[in-house]
Coordinates of C-alpha atoms and ligand atoms in Angstrom, one line a residue:
X213 CA 0.0 0.0 0.0
X214 CA 1.4 3.4 -0.9
X215 CA 1.4 6.2 1.7
X216 CA -1.6 7.9 0.2
X217 CA -3.5 4.7 0.4
X218 CA -2.5 4.0 4.0
X219 CA -3.4 7.6 5.0
X220 CA -6.7 7.1 3.3
X221 CA -7.5 3.8 5.0
X222 CA -6.4 5.2 8.4
X223 CA -8.6 8.1 7.9
X224 CA -11.5 5.8 6.8
X225 CA -11.1 3.7 9.9
X226 CA -11.0 6.7 12.2
X227 CA -14.5 7.7 11.3
X228 CA -15.5 4.4 9.7
X229 CA -16.6 6.1 6.5
X230 CA -15.4 5.1 3.1
X231 CA -14.1 7.7 0.7
X232 CA -17.4 8.0 -1.2
X233 CA -19.3 8.8 2.1
X234 CA -16.7 11.4 2.8
X235 CA -17.3 13.0 -0.6
X236 CA -21.1 12.9 0.0
X237 CA -20.7 14.4 3.5
X238 CA -18.7 17.2 2.0
X239 CA -21.3 17.8 -0.8
X240 CA -24.2 17.8 1.6
X241 CA -22.4 20.3 3.9
X242 CA -22.3 22.6 0.9
X243 CA -26.0 22.0 0.1
X244 CA -25.4 20.3 -3.2
X245 CA -28.4 18.7 -4.9
X246 CA -30.6 20.2 -2.1
X247 CA -29.4 17.4 0.2
X248 CA -30.7 14.7 -2.2
X249 CA -28.8 11.4 -2.5
X250 CA -29.9 9.1 -5.3
X251 CA -27.9 6.2 -6.6
X252 CA -28.7 3.3 -9.0
X253 CA -27.5 -0.3 -9.5
X254 CA -27.2 -0.8 -13.3
X255 CA -26.8 -4.5 -14.2
X256 CA -26.7 -5.6 -17.8
X257 CA -29.1 -8.5 -18.1
X258 CA -26.6 -10.7 -20.0
X259 CA -25.8 -13.1 -17.1
X260 CA -26.4 -13.9 -13.5
X261 CA -25.1 -11.7 -10.7
X262 CA -21.9 -12.7 -9.0
X263 CA -20.3 -11.8 -5.7
X264 CA -18.5 -8.8 -7.5
X265 CA -21.9 -7.4 -8.2
X266 CA -22.8 -7.8 -4.6
X267 CA -20.1 -5.3 -3.8
X268 CA -21.7 -2.8 -6.1
X269 CA -25.2 -3.6 -4.8
X270 CA -24.2 -3.1 -1.1
X271 CA -22.6 0.2 -2.0
X272 CA -25.4 1.6 -4.2
X273 CA -28.3 0.5 -1.9
X274 CA -26.2 1.0 1.3
X275 CA -25.3 4.6 0.5
X276 CA -29.0 5.3 -0.3
X277 CA -30.0 3.8 3.0
X278 CA -27.4 5.7 5.0
X279 CA -28.4 9.1 3.6
X280 CA -32.2 8.4 3.5
X281 CA -31.9 8.6 -0.2
X282 CA -33.1 6.3 -3.0
X283 CA -31.5 3.6 -5.1
X284 CA -32.9 2.7 -8.5
X285 CA -32.6 -0.7 -10.2
X286 CA -31.8 0.0 -13.8
X287 CA -31.3 -2.7 -16.4
X288 CA -28.7 -1.5 -18.9
X289 CA -30.3 -3.4 -21.7
X290 CA -28.7 -1.8 -24.8
X291 CA -27.4 -4.9 -26.4
X292 CA -30.2 -7.3 -27.6
X293 CA -27.7 -9.9 -28.8
X294 CA -26.6 -10.9 -25.4
X295 CA -29.6 -10.0 -23.2
X296 CA -32.5 -12.1 -22.0
X297 CA -35.5 -11.9 -19.7
X298 CA -34.2 -15.0 -17.8
X299 CA -31.3 -12.8 -16.6
X300 CA -33.7 -9.9 -15.6
X301 CA -35.7 -12.3 -13.4
X302 CA -32.6 -13.8 -11.8
X303 CA -31.1 -10.4 -11.1
X304 CA -34.2 -9.2 -9.3
X305 CA -34.4 -12.4 -7.2
X306 CA -30.7 -12.1 -6.2
X307 CA -31.0 -8.4 -5.1
X308 CA -34.0 -9.2 -3.0
X309 CA -32.3 -12.1 -1.5
X310 CA -29.3 -9.9 -0.5
X311 CA -31.9 -7.8 1.4
X312 CA -32.3 -4.7 -0.8
X313 CA -35.5 -3.1 -2.2
X314 CA -35.8 -0.8 -5.1
X315 CA -39.5 -0.2 -4.3
X316 CA -41.3 0.9 -7.5
X317 CA -38.1 2.2 -9.2
X318 CA -37.4 -0.6 -11.7
X319 CA -36.1 1.1 -14.8
X320 CA -34.7 0.0 -18.1
X321 CA -32.4 1.8 -20.4
X322 CA -34.6 0.6 -23.2
X323 CA -37.4 2.7 -21.8
X324 CA -35.3 5.7 -22.7
X325 CA -34.7 4.7 -26.3
X326 CA -37.0 7.4 -27.6
X327 CA -35.4 10.1 -25.5
X328 CA -31.9 8.9 -26.4
X329 CA -32.8 8.9 -30.1
X330 CA -34.2 12.4 -29.8
X331 CA -31.0 13.5 -28.0
X332 CA -28.9 11.9 -30.8
X333 CA -30.9 13.8 -33.4
X334 CA -30.4 17.0 -31.4
X335 CA -26.6 16.4 -31.4
X336 CA -26.8 15.9 -35.1
X337 CA -28.7 19.2 -35.6
X338 CA -26.1 21.0 -33.5
X339 CA -23.3 19.6 -35.6
X340 CA -22.1 17.4 -32.7
X341 CA -22.7 14.0 -34.3
X342 CA -22.4 12.4 -37.8
X343 CA -23.1 9.2 -39.6
X344 CA -19.9 7.4 -40.6
X345 CA -20.2 4.9 -43.5
X346 CA -16.9 3.1 -42.6
X347 CA -16.6 -0.3 -41.2
X348 CA -15.7 -0.6 -37.5
X349 CA -12.1 -1.9 -38.3
X350 CA -11.4 1.2 -40.5
X351 CA -12.8 3.5 -37.8
X352 CA -10.5 1.7 -35.2
X353 CA -7.5 2.2 -37.5
X354 CA -8.1 5.9 -37.6
X355 CA -8.3 6.3 -33.9
X356 CA -4.5 6.8 -33.5
X357 CA -2.7 5.9 -30.3
X358 CA -2.6 7.6 -26.9
X359 CA 0.5 9.5 -28.1
X360 CA -0.6 10.1 -31.7
X361 CA -3.7 12.0 -32.8
X362 CA -6.3 10.1 -34.8
X363 CA -7.4 11.1 -38.3
X364 CA -10.7 12.5 -39.4
X365 CA -13.2 10.3 -41.0
X366 CA -14.0 11.3 -44.6
X367 CA -17.6 11.5 -43.5
X368 CA -17.0 13.8 -40.6
X369 CA -18.2 16.9 -42.4
X370 CA -21.5 15.8 -43.6
X371 CA -24.2 18.4 -43.2
X372 CA -26.7 18.1 -40.3
X373 CA -29.5 17.6 -42.8
X374 CA -27.8 14.7 -44.5
X375 CA -26.8 13.1 -41.2
X376 CA -30.4 13.4 -39.8
X377 CA -31.8 11.8 -42.9
X378 CA -29.2 8.9 -42.8
X379 CA -29.7 8.3 -39.1
X380 CA -33.5 8.1 -39.5
X381 CA -33.1 5.7 -42.4
X382 CA -30.6 3.6 -40.4
X383 CA -33.4 3.2 -37.8
X384 CA -35.9 2.4 -40.6
X385 CA -33.8 -0.6 -41.5
X386 CA -32.7 0.7 -44.8
X387 CA -29.0 -0.2 -44.3
X388 CA -27.4 -3.5 -43.3
X389 CA -25.9 -4.1 -39.9
X390 CA -22.3 -2.9 -39.7
X391 CA -22.7 -0.6 -42.7
X392 CA -23.1 2.7 -40.8
X393 CA -22.7 4.1 -37.3
X394 CA -23.5 7.4 -35.6
X395 CA -20.5 9.0 -34.0
X396 CA -20.2 12.0 -31.6
X397 CA -18.1 14.7 -33.1
X398 CA -15.7 15.7 -30.3
X399 CA -11.9 15.7 -30.8
X400 CA -9.8 13.2 -32.7
X401 CA -6.6 14.5 -31.1
X402 CA -7.9 14.3 -27.5
X403 CA -5.5 12.6 -25.1
X404 CA -8.4 10.6 -23.9
X405 CA -9.1 7.9 -26.6
X406 CA -12.8 7.8 -25.5
X407 CA -13.2 11.4 -26.7
X408 CA -12.0 10.6 -30.3
X409 CA -15.4 10.7 -32.0
X410 CA -16.8 7.7 -30.1
X411 CA -19.5 5.5 -31.8
X412 CA -22.8 6.3 -30.1
X413 CA -25.3 4.2 -32.2
X414 CA -25.0 1.0 -34.2
X415 CA -27.4 -0.9 -36.4
X416 CA -28.7 -4.2 -35.0
X417 CA -31.5 -6.4 -36.4
X418 CA -31.7 -8.8 -33.5
X419 CA -35.1 -8.3 -31.7
X420 CA -34.8 -6.8 -28.2
X421 CA -36.3 -8.6 -25.2
X422 CA -38.5 -5.7 -24.3
X423 CA -38.9 -3.5 -27.4
X424 CA -39.1 -6.3 -30.0
X425 CA -38.2 -5.0 -33.4
X426 CA -39.3 -1.4 -32.8
X427 CA -35.6 -0.2 -33.2
X428 CA -33.0 -0.9 -35.7
X429 CA -30.4 1.3 -34.1
X430 CA -29.2 0.8 -30.5
X431 CA -27.2 3.2 -28.3
X432 CA -23.8 2.2 -27.1
X433 CA -23.3 1.8 -23.3
X434 CA -21.5 5.2 -23.0
X435 CA -24.3 7.0 -24.7
X436 CA -27.0 5.4 -22.6
X437 CA -25.6 5.2 -19.2
X438 CA -24.9 8.8 -18.1
X439 CA -28.1 10.0 -19.9
X440 CA -30.2 7.4 -18.0
X441 CA -28.6 8.7 -14.8
X442 CA -29.6 12.2 -15.8
X443 CA -33.2 11.2 -16.7
X444 CA -33.7 9.5 -13.4
X445 CA -32.2 12.3 -11.3
X446 CA -29.4 10.2 -10.0
X447 CA -26.9 12.2 -8.0
X448 CA -24.1 9.6 -7.6
X449 CA -23.3 7.2 -10.3
X450 CA -21.0 4.7 -8.6
X451 CA -19.0 2.3 -10.8
X452 CA -15.8 0.4 -10.9
X453 CA -12.3 1.8 -11.7
X454 CA -12.3 0.7 -15.4
X455 CA -14.7 3.6 -16.0
X456 CA -12.3 6.3 -14.9
X457 CA -11.3 7.0 -18.6
X458 CA -15.0 7.1 -19.6
X459 CA -15.8 9.8 -17.1
X460 CA -14.8 12.7 -19.4
X461 CA -17.2 11.4 -22.1
X462 CA -19.9 10.8 -19.4
X463 CA -19.5 14.5 -18.4
X464 CA -19.4 15.7 -22.1
X465 CA -22.8 14.1 -22.9
X466 CA -24.3 15.5 -19.7
X467 CA -23.0 18.9 -20.6
X468 CA -24.9 18.7 -23.9
X469 CA -28.0 17.5 -22.2
X470 CA -28.4 19.4 -19.0
X471 CA -30.6 22.5 -18.7
X472 CA -29.9 23.6 -15.1
X473 CA -27.3 23.1 -12.3
X474 CA -28.2 19.5 -11.7
X475 CA -25.8 16.8 -13.0
X476 CA -25.1 13.2 -11.9
X477 CA -21.5 12.6 -10.7
X478 CA -19.6 9.5 -11.6
X479 CA -17.4 8.1 -8.8
X480 CA -15.2 5.0 -9.3
X481 CA -14.3 2.4 -6.7
X482 CA -12.2 -0.8 -6.8
X483 CA -13.9 -3.9 -8.1
X484 CA -14.0 -7.1 -6.1
X485 CA -11.6 -9.8 -7.4
X486 CA -11.4 -13.1 -5.5
X487 CA -8.6 -15.6 -5.4
X488 CA -9.3 -19.1 -7.0
X489 CA -12.2 -17.5 -8.9
X490 CA -13.1 -16.0 -12.3
X491 CA -15.6 -13.2 -12.2
X492 CA -16.2 -12.2 -15.8
X493 CA -19.8 -13.0 -16.9
X494 CA -18.4 -14.1 -20.3
X495 CA -16.2 -16.7 -18.6
X496 CA -18.9 -17.9 -16.2
X497 CA -21.3 -18.2 -19.2
X498 CA -18.6 -20.4 -20.9
X499 CA -18.5 -22.7 -17.9
X500 CA -22.3 -23.0 -18.1
X501 CA -22.5 -23.6 -21.8
X502 CA -19.7 -26.2 -21.8
X503 CA -21.4 -27.9 -18.9
X504 CA -18.4 -27.7 -16.7
X505 CA -20.8 -26.8 -14.0
X506 CA -24.5 -27.5 -13.3
X507 CA -25.8 -24.1 -14.6
X508 CA -25.3 -20.6 -13.3
X509 CA -26.4 -21.7 -9.8
X510 CA -23.9 -24.5 -9.4
X511 CA -22.8 -24.4 -5.8
X512 CA -19.2 -23.9 -6.9
X513 CA -20.0 -20.8 -9.0
X514 CA -19.2 -17.3 -7.5
X515 CA -22.7 -16.3 -8.6
X516 CA -25.2 -15.1 -5.9
X517 CA -27.5 -17.9 -7.0
X518 CA -24.7 -20.4 -6.7
X519 CA -23.7 -19.2 -3.2
X520 CA -27.3 -19.3 -2.2
X521 CA -27.7 -22.9 -3.4
X522 CA -24.5 -23.8 -1.6
X523 CA -26.0 -22.5 1.6
X524 CA -24.4 -19.0 2.0
X525 CA -26.5 -16.5 3.9
X526 CA -27.0 -12.9 2.7
X527 CA -25.7 -11.7 6.1
X528 CA -22.4 -13.5 5.5
X529 CA -22.0 -11.9 2.1
X530 CA -22.8 -8.4 3.3
X531 CA -20.4 -8.8 6.2
X532 CA -17.7 -9.9 3.8
X533 CA -18.3 -6.9 1.6
X534 CA -18.1 -4.7 4.6
X535 CA -14.8 -6.1 5.7
X536 CA -13.1 -5.6 2.3
X537 CA -14.3 -2.1 2.0
X538 CA -14.2 0.4 -0.8
X539 CA -11.0 2.1 -2.0
X540 CA -9.4 3.5 -5.2
X541 CA -6.8 0.7 -5.3
X542 CA -7.0 -2.6 -7.2
X543 CA -6.9 -5.6 -5.1
X544 CA -7.2 -9.4 -5.2
X545 CA -9.3 -10.5 -2.2
X546 CA -8.6 -13.7 -0.4
X547 CA -11.5 -16.1 -0.9
X548 CA -10.6 -17.4 2.6
X549 CA -12.1 -14.1 4.0
X550 CA -15.5 -14.9 2.3
X551 CA -15.3 -18.4 3.7
X552 CA -14.5 -17.1 7.2
X553 CA -17.5 -14.7 7.0
X554 CA -20.0 -17.5 6.3
X555 CA -18.3 -19.7 9.0
X556 CA -18.7 -16.9 11.5
X557 CA -22.4 -16.4 10.7
X558 CA -23.3 -20.1 10.5
X559 CA -21.5 -20.7 13.8
X560 CA -24.2 -18.4 15.3
X561 CA -27.2 -19.9 13.6
X562 CA -26.5 -23.5 12.6
X563 CA -28.0 -26.5 14.5
X564 CA -25.4 -29.0 15.7
X565 CA -26.1 -32.4 14.4
X566 CA -24.3 -35.6 13.7
X567 CA -23.7 -37.3 10.3
X568 CA -21.4 -40.2 9.5
X569 CA -20.0 -39.9 6.0
X570 CA -18.1 -43.2 5.8
X571 CA -20.0 -45.5 8.2
X572 CA -18.8 -48.6 10.0
X573 CA -20.9 -50.4 12.7
X574 CA -20.1 -49.9 16.3
X575 CA -21.8 -52.5 18.6
X576 CA -22.3 -51.7 22.2
X577 CA -22.2 -55.3 23.6
X578 CA -23.3 -54.5 27.1
X579 CA -26.3 -52.5 26.0
X580 CA -29.5 -54.7 26.3
X581 CA -30.7 -56.1 23.0
X582 CA -34.0 -54.6 21.8
X583 CA -33.8 -51.6 24.0
X584 CA -33.0 -48.0 23.3
X585 CA -33.1 -44.6 24.9
X586 CA -33.8 -41.0 24.0
X587 CA -31.0 -38.6 24.8
X588 CA -31.1 -34.9 24.2
X589 CA -28.5 -32.7 22.5
X590 CA -28.3 -28.9 22.5
X591 CA -29.0 -27.4 19.0
X592 CA -26.5 -24.5 19.3
X593 CA -24.3 -23.7 22.3
X594 CA -23.8 -20.2 20.9
X595 CA -27.5 -19.5 21.1
X596 CA -29.4 -20.3 24.3
X597 CA -32.7 -19.9 22.6
X598 CA -32.0 -22.6 20.0
X599 CA -33.3 -25.4 22.2
X600 CA -32.4 -29.0 21.8
X601 CA -33.4 -32.1 19.9
X602 CA -33.7 -35.8 20.7
X603 CA -31.0 -38.3 19.9
X604 CA -31.5 -42.1 19.9
X605 CA -28.9 -44.3 21.6
X606 CA -28.9 -48.1 21.4
X607 CA -26.9 -51.2 20.9
X608 CA -26.0 -50.6 17.2
X609 CA -24.4 -47.4 16.1
X610 CA -22.4 -46.0 13.2
X611 CA -19.2 -44.2 13.5
X612 CA -16.7 -43.0 10.9
X613 CA -14.4 -45.7 9.5
X614 CA -11.4 -43.3 9.9
X615 CA -12.2 -43.0 13.6
X616 CA -11.0 -46.5 14.3
X617 CA -7.5 -47.9 13.9
X618 CA -6.5 -51.5 14.6
X619 CA -2.9 -50.5 15.2
X620 CA -2.9 -46.8 16.0
X621 CA 0.1 -44.4 16.3
X622 CA 0.9 -42.8 19.6
X623 CA -1.3 -39.7 19.6
X624 CA -4.4 -41.3 18.0
X625 CA -7.1 -40.2 20.5
X626 CA -9.9 -42.0 18.7
X627 CA -11.0 -45.6 18.9
X628 CA -8.6 -48.5 18.9
X629 CA -8.5 -51.8 20.8
X630 CA -8.6 -51.1 24.5
X631 CA -9.0 -47.3 24.0
X632 CA -11.8 -45.1 25.5
X633 CA -13.6 -42.3 23.8
X634 CA -16.7 -40.3 24.5
X635 CA -19.6 -40.6 22.0
X636 CA -20.8 -37.0 21.8
X637 CA -23.9 -36.2 23.9
X638 CA -23.9 -39.8 25.1
X639 CA -21.5 -42.1 27.0
X640 CA -17.9 -43.1 27.3
X641 CA -17.2 -46.3 25.5
X642 CA -14.2 -48.7 25.5
X643 CA -13.3 -50.7 22.5
X644 CA -13.2 -54.4 23.2
X645 CA -12.6 -55.9 19.7
X646 CA -13.5 -55.9 16.0
X647 CA -14.4 -58.2 13.1
X648 CA -12.5 -58.2 9.9
X649 CA -13.6 -59.5 6.5
X650 CA -11.3 -62.5 6.0
X651 CA -10.8 -62.0 2.3
X652 CA -10.6 -58.2 2.0
X653 CA -9.2 -57.4 5.4
X654 CA -11.8 -54.6 5.8
X655 CA -13.1 -53.9 9.3
X656 CA -16.8 -54.9 9.3
X657 CA -17.8 -54.3 12.9
X658 CA -16.3 -52.8 16.0
X659 CA -17.2 -53.9 19.5
X660 CA -17.3 -51.8 22.7
X661 CA -18.8 -51.6 26.1
X662 CA -20.4 -48.4 27.5
X663 CA -20.2 -47.0 31.0
X664 CA -23.8 -46.1 32.0
X665 CA -22.5 -43.8 34.8
X666 CA -20.9 -41.4 32.2
X667 CA -24.0 -40.1 30.5
X668 CA -23.3 -36.6 29.1
X669 CA -24.8 -33.9 31.2
X670 CA -25.2 -36.2 34.2
X671 CA -22.3 -34.6 36.1
X672 CA -19.8 -37.3 35.5
X673 CA -16.5 -35.6 35.5
X674 CA -14.4 -38.4 34.0
X675 CA -12.4 -37.0 31.0
X676 CA -11.2 -38.9 27.9
X677 CA -9.1 -37.4 25.2
X678 CA -11.3 -38.1 22.2
X679 CA -15.0 -37.3 21.4
X680 CA -16.5 -39.0 18.3
X681 CA -19.7 -38.3 16.4
X682 CA -22.0 -41.2 15.8
X683 CA -25.6 -42.0 14.8
X684 CA -28.0 -44.8 15.8
X685 CA -27.9 -47.5 13.2
X686 CA -31.7 -48.2 13.8
X687 CA -32.8 -44.6 13.3
X688 CA -30.2 -43.1 11.0
X689 CA -31.4 -41.9 7.6
X690 CA -29.6 -42.0 4.3
X691 CA -28.6 -38.8 2.7
X692 CA -26.4 -37.7 -0.2
X693 CA -23.7 -35.4 0.9
X694 CA -21.8 -33.1 -1.4
X695 CA -18.4 -31.8 -0.5
X696 CA -17.0 -28.9 -2.5
X697 CA -13.5 -27.7 -3.2
X698 CA -12.5 -24.6 -5.1
X699 CA -13.5 -24.6 -8.8
X700 CA -9.9 -23.6 -9.7
X701 CA -6.7 -24.8 -8.3
X702 CA -4.8 -21.6 -9.2
X703 CA -4.9 -18.4 -7.1
X704 CA -5.5 -16.2 -10.2
X705 CA -6.8 -18.4 -13.0
X706 CA -7.4 -15.3 -15.2
X707 CA -3.9 -14.0 -14.7
X708 CA -1.9 -16.1 -17.1
X709 CA -1.0 -14.7 -20.5
X710 CA -0.2 -17.9 -22.2
X711 CA -2.8 -20.2 -20.6
X712 CA -6.6 -20.3 -20.7
X713 CA -8.4 -20.1 -17.4
X714 CA -10.0 -23.5 -18.1
X715 CA -6.6 -25.1 -17.7
X716 CA -6.8 -24.4 -14.0
X717 CA -10.1 -26.1 -13.3
X718 CA -9.9 -28.3 -10.2
X719 CA -10.9 -31.8 -11.2
X720 CA -11.7 -32.6 -7.6
X721 CA -14.0 -29.6 -6.9
X722 CA -17.0 -31.9 -6.3
X723 CA -17.0 -35.0 -4.2
X724 CA -20.4 -36.9 -3.9
X725 CA -21.0 -39.2 -1.0
X726 CA -24.1 -41.1 -2.1
X727 CA -25.0 -42.7 1.2
X728 CA -24.1 -40.9 4.4
X729 CA -25.9 -41.8 7.6
X730 CA -27.6 -38.8 9.3
X731 CA -29.7 -38.2 12.4
X732 CA -33.4 -38.2 11.7
X733 CA -33.6 -34.6 13.0
X734 CA -32.0 -33.4 9.8
X735 CA -35.0 -34.4 7.8
X736 CA -37.5 -33.1 10.3
X737 CA -36.0 -29.6 10.6
X738 CA -37.2 -26.7 8.4
X739 CA -36.0 -26.9 4.8
X740 CA -33.8 -23.8 5.2
X741 CA -32.2 -24.8 8.5
X742 CA -28.4 -24.6 8.5
X743 CA -26.5 -27.4 10.1
X744 CA -23.1 -27.9 11.6
X745 CA -22.2 -31.6 11.1
X746 CA -20.0 -32.2 14.1
X747 CA -16.4 -32.3 13.1
X748 CA -17.2 -32.1 9.4
X749 CA -18.4 -28.6 8.5
X750 CA -21.5 -26.5 7.9
X751 CA -24.2 -27.9 5.7
X752 CA -27.4 -26.8 4.0
X753 CA -30.0 -28.7 2.0
X754 CA -29.6 -28.5 -1.7
X755 CA -32.8 -26.8 -2.9
X756 CA -32.4 -28.1 -6.5
X757 CA -31.6 -31.8 -5.9
X758 CA -33.0 -32.6 -2.4
X759 CA -36.3 -34.5 -2.2
X760 CA -38.0 -36.1 0.9
X761 CA -37.1 -39.5 -0.5
X762 CA -33.5 -38.6 -1.3
X763 CA -32.2 -35.7 0.8
X764 CA -29.1 -33.9 -0.5
X765 CA -26.9 -31.8 1.7
X766 CA -24.2 -29.4 0.5
X767 CA -21.2 -28.5 2.5
X768 CA -21.2 -24.7 2.7
X769 CA -17.7 -24.5 4.2
X770 CA -15.5 -26.7 6.4
X771 CA -15.1 -25.9 10.1
X772 CA -11.6 -24.6 9.7
X773 CA -9.6 -23.1 6.8
X774 CA -7.8 -26.4 6.0
X775 CA -6.9 -25.1 2.5
X776 CA -4.7 -22.2 3.7
X777 CA -2.8 -24.7 5.9
X778 CA -2.3 -27.3 3.2
X779 CA -1.1 -24.7 0.8
X780 CA 1.4 -23.3 3.1
X781 CA 2.9 -26.9 3.0
Ligands
ATP225 P1 -18.7 -8.6 -16.1 O1 -17.4 -7.9 -16.3 O2 -18.6 -9.7 -15.1 O3 -19.5 -8.9 -17.4 P2 -20.1 -6.1 -15.9 O4 -19.3 -5.1 -15.2 O5 -20.1 -6.1 -17.3 O6 -19.6 -7.5 -15.3 P3 -22.7 -5.2 -15.3 O7 -23.9 -5.9 -15.3 O8 -22.4 -4.1 -16.2 O9 -21.6 -6.3 -15.4 O10 -22.4 -4.6 -13.8 C1 -23.3 -3.9 -13.0 C2 -22.6 -3.1 -12.0 O11 -21.8 -4.0 -11.2 C3 -21.7 -2.1 -12.6 O12 -21.8 -0.9 -11.9 C4 -20.3 -2.7 -12.4 O13 -19.4 -1.7 -12.2 C5 -20.5 -3.5 -11.1 N1 -19.6 -4.6 -11.0 C6 -19.4 -5.6 -11.9 N2 -18.4 -6.4 -11.5 C7 -18.0 -6.0 -10.3 C8 -17.0 -6.4 -9.4 N3 -16.2 -7.5 -9.6 N4 -16.8 -5.7 -8.3 C9 -17.6 -4.6 -8.0 N5 -18.5 -4.1 -8.8 C10 -18.7 -4.8 -10.0
MG226 MG1 -20.7 -3.7 -17.7

C-alpha cells in the first residue's frame, strides 16, 4: 500500500466512513443537490449476478439507506444480442435475497430509447454527431494511439440535414448491420481515446427482449448510461475503476443534455476480485455452456444464486463486503475471507447435528438387545434460545471408519482396541474388539462396552481425550452429501498470459457421498435450517436436488480453513 493509500484507509477507519461517504458528506455540507442522495444499480441482463456485483449492490443501496436517499434498479439493456429476460428475473431475485429493495423504481435503459434517439438527433442538428459509412475496423485504425492523434473520417463533415436523414433511415432498417454508425463529433486529437469521436449508435436487427423490433439502431453503453442517470435524477453514479477513462465522455454528454445546475456525478471504486475464482460473466457463461458446472447456480460458482444454493447466507456476504471495504486501489481479495465470513455467521445460527459420511458399525455389547433410549442434545451452544433435539442411543451405532485404527500411532485419540472415547452427547465407551472381513481385510464391525455412569450432562467428570460423532444404526437416515472444493486450483486463473483459465479447473471440486448416515432430526427440521455436522463442517440442504425420498446436503464450508494450511505446506 502506498502512503496515500494508507493515509486514506487510516482516515477511513477513524470515522469508519469510506471515501465515497466522505465525498457525499462534503457535498451535503455545501448544500449540493438540495441534500438529495440518489444512486442506481445498473446491471446488464446478460448473465447472473456474481459476488462482485454484490459489492456494487451493497454500495449503491447501502449509500442510499445511510443518507435516507433512494436507489434505482436500472437494467442496462442496450445490447439485444446478449440479453435475456431470464437474466432480468434472476437479477431481481438475487438483489431481493441480498436484502435490498428498489420499491417501484425498476427502470430499463430501453425505456429511454425514444429520448436517447431524440437527443442523438439533437446532437446531429447541433453539428455534434455524424453518420460514418466506414466499417468498424477502419474506424478503429483511424483512432490513433494515446501519443498520436487520430485522423478525421472522410464522412466527418456531412451536413446536419444529410446526417439526420441517414440516421433516420438507419433506424428504418434501410442499411445492413455494420454498414453505418453514428459518432459523436468531439476531438480526434484528445489525449483521452474515448473522446475521439466515439461511436454512439449502431445498427442491429436482433429483436430486443423488451422493445421487440421497434428499433434498428441501438445506443452504445456510454451513450445510454450517463443520460439514463440524468433522466432519473441520479446524484451519484458509482462504478468500478475501469470507468475512470470514460468519465470525461460521461460528463461531455451531460454537458450537452443538461438544462440547469443538476448533474449526476460518476465516482469510481475498486472492483472485487477473488482468489481461485473467475468473475467475468463471459467466462462464467462459458462454464455454463460447456457444462463444466451445473448451470449458473452451481454451488461452486461465484454467482449469488450459486452461493445461495450452496448455503451461504445474505448476512455473511454483506459482512464480507463490509470487511473488504471500498477504495481506489486494485486488489485481489482472499476467498478465505469470504469463507470465514460465512463460517462466522453459521456458527451463530446452525443447529449442531451428527452425520457419518463413511460409516462402520459400532456394537455396544453390554447394551441390552431390543432396548434404546432417547438422549437430548443442544442445538446450538452459541444460542441459548435454539433449544435442543432428541437423539436415539442403542446397541447398534455407526461411527466414521477413519475414527478406528487397529494398530494406532501414539497420539491417536480416537477408537482402537482397549481405548476409551466419548460418544458425543452420550456415553464413554471402551473398544473391546472388532471383526474383519477375511478376504478383503476390511473392518466390518467394531465392539465396545459403554459405562452407564458417564452419561453426558449427568455430572460425571471423567475425562477422555477423544470425542467422536455417531448415529443410531436403527434410526439413521440415508442422505447424499456433497463436499466442494474450489473450482480452480490456481490463485489467479485469469492471470496467465499464455494459458486459458479453463486449464486451471480443479478436477476434484465436487465429491459426492451417495449414502451418508444422518440423524433423523436433519430431515425433520425446516428446509432452510443450516447445520453444523459435528467435526465435518457447515451444511445446507440443496434446494435443487434434495427430495424427501433422497435428501441432499451441500457442505457450505469446512469448520476450519484447511486449504490455507495445506497450501502453506
Ligand atoms: P462482467 O465484467 O462480469 O461482465 P459487468 O461489469 O459487465 O460484469 P454489469 O452488469 O455491467 O456487469 O455490472 C453492473 C454493475 O456492477 C456495474 O456498476 C459494475 O461496475 C458492477 N460490478 C461488476 N463487476 C464488479 C466487481 N467485480 N466488483 C464490483 N462491482 C462490480
Ligand atoms: Mg458492464
